[in-house]
PDB file of C-alpha atoms in Angstrom:
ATOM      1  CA  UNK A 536       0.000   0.000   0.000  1.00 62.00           C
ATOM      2  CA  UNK A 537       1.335   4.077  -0.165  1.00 71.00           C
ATOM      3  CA  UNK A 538       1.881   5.204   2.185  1.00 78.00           C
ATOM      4  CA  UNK A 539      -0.360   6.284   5.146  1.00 83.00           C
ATOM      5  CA  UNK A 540      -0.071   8.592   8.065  1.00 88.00           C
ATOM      6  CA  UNK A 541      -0.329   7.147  11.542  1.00 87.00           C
ATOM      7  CA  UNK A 542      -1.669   9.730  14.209  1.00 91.00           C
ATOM      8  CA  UNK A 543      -0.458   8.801  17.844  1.00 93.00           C
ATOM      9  CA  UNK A 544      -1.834  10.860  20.926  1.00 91.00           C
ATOM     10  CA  UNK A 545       0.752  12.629  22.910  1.00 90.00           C
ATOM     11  CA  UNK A 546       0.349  12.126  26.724  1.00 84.00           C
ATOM     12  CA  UNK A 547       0.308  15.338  29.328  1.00 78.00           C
ATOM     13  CA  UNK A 548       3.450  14.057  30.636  1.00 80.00           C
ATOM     14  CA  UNK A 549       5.613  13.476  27.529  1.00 82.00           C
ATOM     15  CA  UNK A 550       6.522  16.967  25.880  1.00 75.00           C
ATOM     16  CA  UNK A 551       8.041  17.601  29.212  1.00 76.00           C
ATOM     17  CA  UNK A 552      10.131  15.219  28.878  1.00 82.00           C
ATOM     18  CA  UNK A 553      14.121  15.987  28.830  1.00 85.00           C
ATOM     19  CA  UNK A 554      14.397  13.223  25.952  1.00 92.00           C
ATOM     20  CA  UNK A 555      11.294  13.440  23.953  1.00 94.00           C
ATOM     21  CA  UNK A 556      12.816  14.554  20.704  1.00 95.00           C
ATOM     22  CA  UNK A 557      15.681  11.732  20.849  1.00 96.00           C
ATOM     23  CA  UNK A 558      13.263   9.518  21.953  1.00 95.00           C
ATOM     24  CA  UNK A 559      11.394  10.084  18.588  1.00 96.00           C
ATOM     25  CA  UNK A 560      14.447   9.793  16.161  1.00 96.00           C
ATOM     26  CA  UNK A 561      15.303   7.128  17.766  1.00 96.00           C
ATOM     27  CA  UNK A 562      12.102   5.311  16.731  1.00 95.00           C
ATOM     28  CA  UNK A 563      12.205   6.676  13.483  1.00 96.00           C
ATOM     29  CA  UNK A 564      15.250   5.293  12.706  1.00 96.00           C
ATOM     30  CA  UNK A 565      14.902   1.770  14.537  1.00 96.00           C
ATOM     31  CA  UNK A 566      11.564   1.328  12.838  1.00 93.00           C
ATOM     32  CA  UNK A 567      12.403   2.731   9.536  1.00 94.00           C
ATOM     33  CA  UNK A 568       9.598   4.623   9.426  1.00 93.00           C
ATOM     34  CA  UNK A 569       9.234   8.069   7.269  1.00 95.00           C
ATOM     35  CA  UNK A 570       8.468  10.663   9.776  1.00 97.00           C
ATOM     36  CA  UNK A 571       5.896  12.132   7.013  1.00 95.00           C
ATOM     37  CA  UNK A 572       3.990   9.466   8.337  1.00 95.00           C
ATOM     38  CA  UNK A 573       4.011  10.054  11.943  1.00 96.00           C
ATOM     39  CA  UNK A 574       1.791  12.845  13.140  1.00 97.00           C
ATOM     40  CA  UNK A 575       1.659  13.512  16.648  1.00 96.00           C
ATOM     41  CA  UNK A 576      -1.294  15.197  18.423  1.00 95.00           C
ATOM     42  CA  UNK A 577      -1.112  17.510  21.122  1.00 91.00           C
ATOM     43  CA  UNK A 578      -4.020  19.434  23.091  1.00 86.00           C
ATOM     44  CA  UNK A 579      -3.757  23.145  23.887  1.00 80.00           C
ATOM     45  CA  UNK A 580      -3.805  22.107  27.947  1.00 78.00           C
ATOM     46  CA  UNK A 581      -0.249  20.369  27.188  1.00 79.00           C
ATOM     47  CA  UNK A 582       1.456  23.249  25.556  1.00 77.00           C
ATOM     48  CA  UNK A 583       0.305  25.572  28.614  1.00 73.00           C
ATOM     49  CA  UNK A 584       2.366  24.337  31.274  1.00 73.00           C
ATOM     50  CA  UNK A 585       5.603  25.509  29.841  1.00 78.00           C
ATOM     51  CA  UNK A 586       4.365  27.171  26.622  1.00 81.00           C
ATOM     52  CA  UNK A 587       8.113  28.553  25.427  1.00 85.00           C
ATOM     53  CA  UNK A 588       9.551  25.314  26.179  1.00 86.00           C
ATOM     54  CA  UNK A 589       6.620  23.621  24.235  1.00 85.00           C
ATOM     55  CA  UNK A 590       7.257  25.521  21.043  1.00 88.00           C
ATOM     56  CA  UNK A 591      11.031  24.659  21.449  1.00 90.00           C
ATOM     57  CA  UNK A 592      10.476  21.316  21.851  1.00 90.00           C
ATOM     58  CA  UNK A 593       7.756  21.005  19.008  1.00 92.00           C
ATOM     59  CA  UNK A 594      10.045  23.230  16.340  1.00 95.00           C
ATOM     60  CA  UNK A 595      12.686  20.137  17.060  1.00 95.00           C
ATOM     61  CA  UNK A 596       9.646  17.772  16.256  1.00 96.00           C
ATOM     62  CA  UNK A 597       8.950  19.380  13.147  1.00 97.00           C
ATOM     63  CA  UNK A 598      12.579  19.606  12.028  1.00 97.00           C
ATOM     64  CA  UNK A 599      12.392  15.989  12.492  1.00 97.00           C
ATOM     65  CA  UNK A 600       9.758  15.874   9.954  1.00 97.00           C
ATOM     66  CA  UNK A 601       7.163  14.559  12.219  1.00 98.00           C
ATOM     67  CA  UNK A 602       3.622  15.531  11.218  1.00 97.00           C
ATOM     68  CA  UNK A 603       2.348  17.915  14.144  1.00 96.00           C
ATOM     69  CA  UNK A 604      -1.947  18.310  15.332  1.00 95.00           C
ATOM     70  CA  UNK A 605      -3.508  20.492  17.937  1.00 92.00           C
ATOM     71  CA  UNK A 606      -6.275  18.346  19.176  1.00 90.00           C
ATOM     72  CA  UNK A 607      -9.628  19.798  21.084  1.00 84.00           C
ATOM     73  CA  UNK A 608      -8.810  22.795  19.269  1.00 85.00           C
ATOM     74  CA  UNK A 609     -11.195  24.929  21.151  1.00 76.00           C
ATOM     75  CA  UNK A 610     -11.888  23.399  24.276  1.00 76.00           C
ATOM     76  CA  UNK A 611      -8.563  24.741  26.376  1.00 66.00           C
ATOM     77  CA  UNK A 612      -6.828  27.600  26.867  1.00 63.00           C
ATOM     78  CA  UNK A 613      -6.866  29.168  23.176  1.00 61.00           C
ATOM     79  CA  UNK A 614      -4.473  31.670  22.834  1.00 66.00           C
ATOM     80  CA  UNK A 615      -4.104  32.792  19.095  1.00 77.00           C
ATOM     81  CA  UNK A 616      -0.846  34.752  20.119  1.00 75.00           C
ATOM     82  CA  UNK A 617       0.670  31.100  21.123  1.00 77.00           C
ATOM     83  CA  UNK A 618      -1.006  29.623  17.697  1.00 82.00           C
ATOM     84  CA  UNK A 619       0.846  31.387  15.090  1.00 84.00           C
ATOM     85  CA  UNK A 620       4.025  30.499  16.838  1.00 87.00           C
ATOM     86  CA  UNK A 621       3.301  26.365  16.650  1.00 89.00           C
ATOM     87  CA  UNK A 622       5.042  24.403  14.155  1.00 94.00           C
ATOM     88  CA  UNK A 623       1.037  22.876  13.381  1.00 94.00           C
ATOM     89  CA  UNK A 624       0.133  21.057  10.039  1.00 96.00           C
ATOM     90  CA  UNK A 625      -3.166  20.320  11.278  1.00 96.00           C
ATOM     91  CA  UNK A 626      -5.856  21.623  13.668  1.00 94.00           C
ATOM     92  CA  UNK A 627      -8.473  19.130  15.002  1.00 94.00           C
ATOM     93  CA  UNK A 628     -12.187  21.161  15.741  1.00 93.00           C
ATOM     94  CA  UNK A 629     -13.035  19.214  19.005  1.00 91.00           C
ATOM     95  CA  UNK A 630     -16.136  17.038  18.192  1.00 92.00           C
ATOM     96  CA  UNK A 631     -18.229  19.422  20.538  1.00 91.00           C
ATOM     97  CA  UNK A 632     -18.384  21.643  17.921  1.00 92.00           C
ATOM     98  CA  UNK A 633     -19.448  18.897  15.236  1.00 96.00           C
ATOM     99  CA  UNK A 634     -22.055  17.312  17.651  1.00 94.00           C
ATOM    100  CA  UNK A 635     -24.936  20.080  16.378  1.00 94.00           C
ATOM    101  CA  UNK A 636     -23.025  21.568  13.611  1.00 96.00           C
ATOM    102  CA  UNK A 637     -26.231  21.042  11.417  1.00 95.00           C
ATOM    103  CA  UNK A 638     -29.002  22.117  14.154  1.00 95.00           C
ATOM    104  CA  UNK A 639     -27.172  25.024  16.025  1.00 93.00           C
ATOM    105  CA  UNK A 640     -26.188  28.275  13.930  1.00 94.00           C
ATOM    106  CA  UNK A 641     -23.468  28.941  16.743  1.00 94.00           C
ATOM    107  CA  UNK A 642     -21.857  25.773  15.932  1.00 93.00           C
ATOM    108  CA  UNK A 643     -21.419  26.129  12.536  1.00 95.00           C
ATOM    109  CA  UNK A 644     -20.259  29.726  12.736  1.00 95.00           C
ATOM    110  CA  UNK A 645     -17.792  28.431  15.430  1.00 93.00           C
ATOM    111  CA  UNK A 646     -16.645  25.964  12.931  1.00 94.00           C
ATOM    112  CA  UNK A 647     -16.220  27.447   9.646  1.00 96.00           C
ATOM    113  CA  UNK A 648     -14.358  30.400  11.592  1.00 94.00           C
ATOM    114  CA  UNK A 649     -12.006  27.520  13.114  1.00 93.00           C
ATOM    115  CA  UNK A 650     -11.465  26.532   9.095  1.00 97.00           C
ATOM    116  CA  UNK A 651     -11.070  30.219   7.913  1.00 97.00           C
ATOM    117  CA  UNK A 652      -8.620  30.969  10.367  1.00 94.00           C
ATOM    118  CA  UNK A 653      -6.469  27.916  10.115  1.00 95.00           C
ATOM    119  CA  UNK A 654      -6.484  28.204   5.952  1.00 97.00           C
ATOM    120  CA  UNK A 655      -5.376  31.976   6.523  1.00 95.00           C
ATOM    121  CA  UNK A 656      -2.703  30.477   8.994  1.00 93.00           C
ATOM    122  CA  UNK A 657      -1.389  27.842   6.427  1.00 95.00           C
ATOM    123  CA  UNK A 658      -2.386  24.784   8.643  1.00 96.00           C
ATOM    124  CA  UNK A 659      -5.146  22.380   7.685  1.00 97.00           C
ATOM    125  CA  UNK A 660      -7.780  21.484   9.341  1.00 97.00           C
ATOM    126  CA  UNK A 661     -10.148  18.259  10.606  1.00 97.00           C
ATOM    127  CA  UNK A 662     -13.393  17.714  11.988  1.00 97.00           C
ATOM    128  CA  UNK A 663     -13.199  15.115  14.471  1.00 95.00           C
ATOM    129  CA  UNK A 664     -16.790  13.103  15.704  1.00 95.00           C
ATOM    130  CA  UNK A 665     -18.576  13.469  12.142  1.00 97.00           C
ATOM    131  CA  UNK A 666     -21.856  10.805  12.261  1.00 97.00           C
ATOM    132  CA  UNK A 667     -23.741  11.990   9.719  1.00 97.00           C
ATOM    133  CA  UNK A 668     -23.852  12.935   5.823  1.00 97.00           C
ATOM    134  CA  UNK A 669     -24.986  16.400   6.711  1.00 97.00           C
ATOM    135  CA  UNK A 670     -22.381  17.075   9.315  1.00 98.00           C
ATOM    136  CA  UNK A 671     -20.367  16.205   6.310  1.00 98.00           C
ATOM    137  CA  UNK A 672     -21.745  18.046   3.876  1.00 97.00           C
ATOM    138  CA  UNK A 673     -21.652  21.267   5.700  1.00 97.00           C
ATOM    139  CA  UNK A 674     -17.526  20.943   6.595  1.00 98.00           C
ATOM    140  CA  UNK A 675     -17.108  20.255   2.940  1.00 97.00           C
ATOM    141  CA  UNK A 676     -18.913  23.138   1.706  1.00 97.00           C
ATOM    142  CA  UNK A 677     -16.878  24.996   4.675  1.00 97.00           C
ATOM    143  CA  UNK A 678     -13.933  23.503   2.740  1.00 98.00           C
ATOM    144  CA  UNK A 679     -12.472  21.053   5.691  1.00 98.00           C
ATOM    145  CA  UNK A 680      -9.685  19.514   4.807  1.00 98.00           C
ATOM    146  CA  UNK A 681     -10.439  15.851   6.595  1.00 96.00           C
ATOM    147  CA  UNK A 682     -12.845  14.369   8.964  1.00 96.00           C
ATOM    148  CA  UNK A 683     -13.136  11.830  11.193  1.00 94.00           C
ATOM    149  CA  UNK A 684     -15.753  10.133  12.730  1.00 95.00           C
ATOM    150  CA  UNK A 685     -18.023   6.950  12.886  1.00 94.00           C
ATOM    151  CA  UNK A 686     -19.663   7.998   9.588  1.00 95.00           C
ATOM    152  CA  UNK A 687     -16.326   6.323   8.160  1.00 91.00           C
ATOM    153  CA  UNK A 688     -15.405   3.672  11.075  1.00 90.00           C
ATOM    154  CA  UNK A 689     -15.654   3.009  14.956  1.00 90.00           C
ATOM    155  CA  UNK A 690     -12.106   2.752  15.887  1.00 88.00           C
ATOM    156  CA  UNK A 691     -10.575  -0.650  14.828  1.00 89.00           C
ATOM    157  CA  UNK A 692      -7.965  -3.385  16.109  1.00 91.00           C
ATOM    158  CA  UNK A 693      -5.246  -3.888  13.934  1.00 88.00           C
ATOM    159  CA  UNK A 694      -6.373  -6.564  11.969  1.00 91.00           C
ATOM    160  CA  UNK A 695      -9.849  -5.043  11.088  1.00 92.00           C
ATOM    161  CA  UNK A 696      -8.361  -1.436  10.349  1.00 87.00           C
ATOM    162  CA  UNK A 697      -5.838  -3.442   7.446  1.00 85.00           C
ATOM    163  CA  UNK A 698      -9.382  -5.229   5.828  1.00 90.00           C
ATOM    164  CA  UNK A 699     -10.629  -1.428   6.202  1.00 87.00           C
ATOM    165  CA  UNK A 700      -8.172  -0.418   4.147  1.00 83.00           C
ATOM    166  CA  UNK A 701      -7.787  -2.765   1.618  1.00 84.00           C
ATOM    167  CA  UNK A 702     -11.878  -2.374   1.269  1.00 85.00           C
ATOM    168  CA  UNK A 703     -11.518   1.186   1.141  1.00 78.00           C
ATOM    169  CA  UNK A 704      -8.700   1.127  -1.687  1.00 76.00           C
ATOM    170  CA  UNK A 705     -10.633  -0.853  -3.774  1.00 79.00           C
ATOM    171  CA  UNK A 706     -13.615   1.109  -3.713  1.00 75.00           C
ATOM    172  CA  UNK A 707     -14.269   3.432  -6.438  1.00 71.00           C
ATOM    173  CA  UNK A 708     -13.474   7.294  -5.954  1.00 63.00           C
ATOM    174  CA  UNK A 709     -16.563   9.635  -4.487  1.00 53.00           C
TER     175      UNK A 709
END
C-alpha cells in the first residue's frame, strides 16, 4: 500500500520530557519509518504548562519531519498569540463543535471560523466526531480539509483497520 499517516496521541506528561525529541528519532530510525507518516497530536492544555519550552520542543519535532496536530482545538486555553508560533500542520475542531453543527447556527459559525482561520494560517484542518452525511456536507462546503468520525469507522484493532483499508482502496473514488 502508499503510504499512510499514523496519528499517535501525545500524553500530558511526555513533551516535558528531557528526551522526547531523541526519543522520537530514535524510533524513526529503529523502525524505519518516514516521519511524514508520523503525526503527533497535542491538546492546547499540554502546551500551557511551559508554553516557550513547548514551542522549542515542538520546532525540534517538526525539524524531524514529524507531522504535528492540535487536538480539542477549542476546548482549552486558546491563545491565538501562542497559535501562530506552533510548528502545526493540522488543527483538530473538538467534536463538541461537530455534535450540532447542522441544528445550532453557533456551531457552525464556530466551525467554519475555526477553518477560515487555520487556511489563513497555512495549517489544515479536521473535523473530528462526524456521524452523519450532513455534518459532512456542511464541513465540505466549509472547505475542511479531513474528517473523522463513525460515519467512516468506529475505531478498529489492527487486523480489522488493514481489511478497512484494503476495502476502502478498492472502492471506487466519491
Amino acid at each position: 500500500y502508499p503510504p499512510i499517516r499514523v496519528a499517535v496521541n501525545l500524553s500530558v506528561r511526555q513533551p516535558e520530557q528531557k528526551d522526547l525529541v531523541h526519543c522520537i528519532e530514535k524510533t524513526l530510525q529503529h523502525s524505519g519509518l518516514d516521519p511524514q507518516c508520523l503525526e503527533l497530536e497535542i491538546t492546547e492544555s499540554m502546551l500551557m504548562h511551559n508554553i516557550e519550552e513547548s514551542i522549542i520542543t515542538l520546532n525540534r519535532i517538526s525539524d524531524l519531519g514529524v507531522q504535528l496536530s492540535l487536538d480539542d482545538f477549542g476546548t482549552g486555553y486558546s491563545s491565538l498569540s501562542y497559535l501562530k508560533r506552533l510548528p502545526i500542520n493540522r488543527l483538530k475542531i473538538d467534536k463538541s463543535f461537530i455534535n450540532d453543527i447542522t441544528t445550532t447556527y453557533n456551531d457552525a459559525i464556530i466551525a467554519r471560523s475555526i477553518i477560515a482561520l487555520a487556511h489563513s494560517l497555512e495549517i489544515q484542518v479536521i473535523a473530528e466526531g462526524v456521524e452523519t452525511e450532513a455534518q459532512l456536507e456542511l464541513l465540505k462546503r466549509a472547505g475542511c480539509d479531513f474528517a473523522q468520525g463513525y460515519l467512516f469507522s468506529p475505531a478498529l484493532p489492527f487486523d480489522q483497520f488493514m481489511t478497512f483499508v484494503q476495502d476502502w482502496r478498492k472502492a471506487p473514488a466519491h
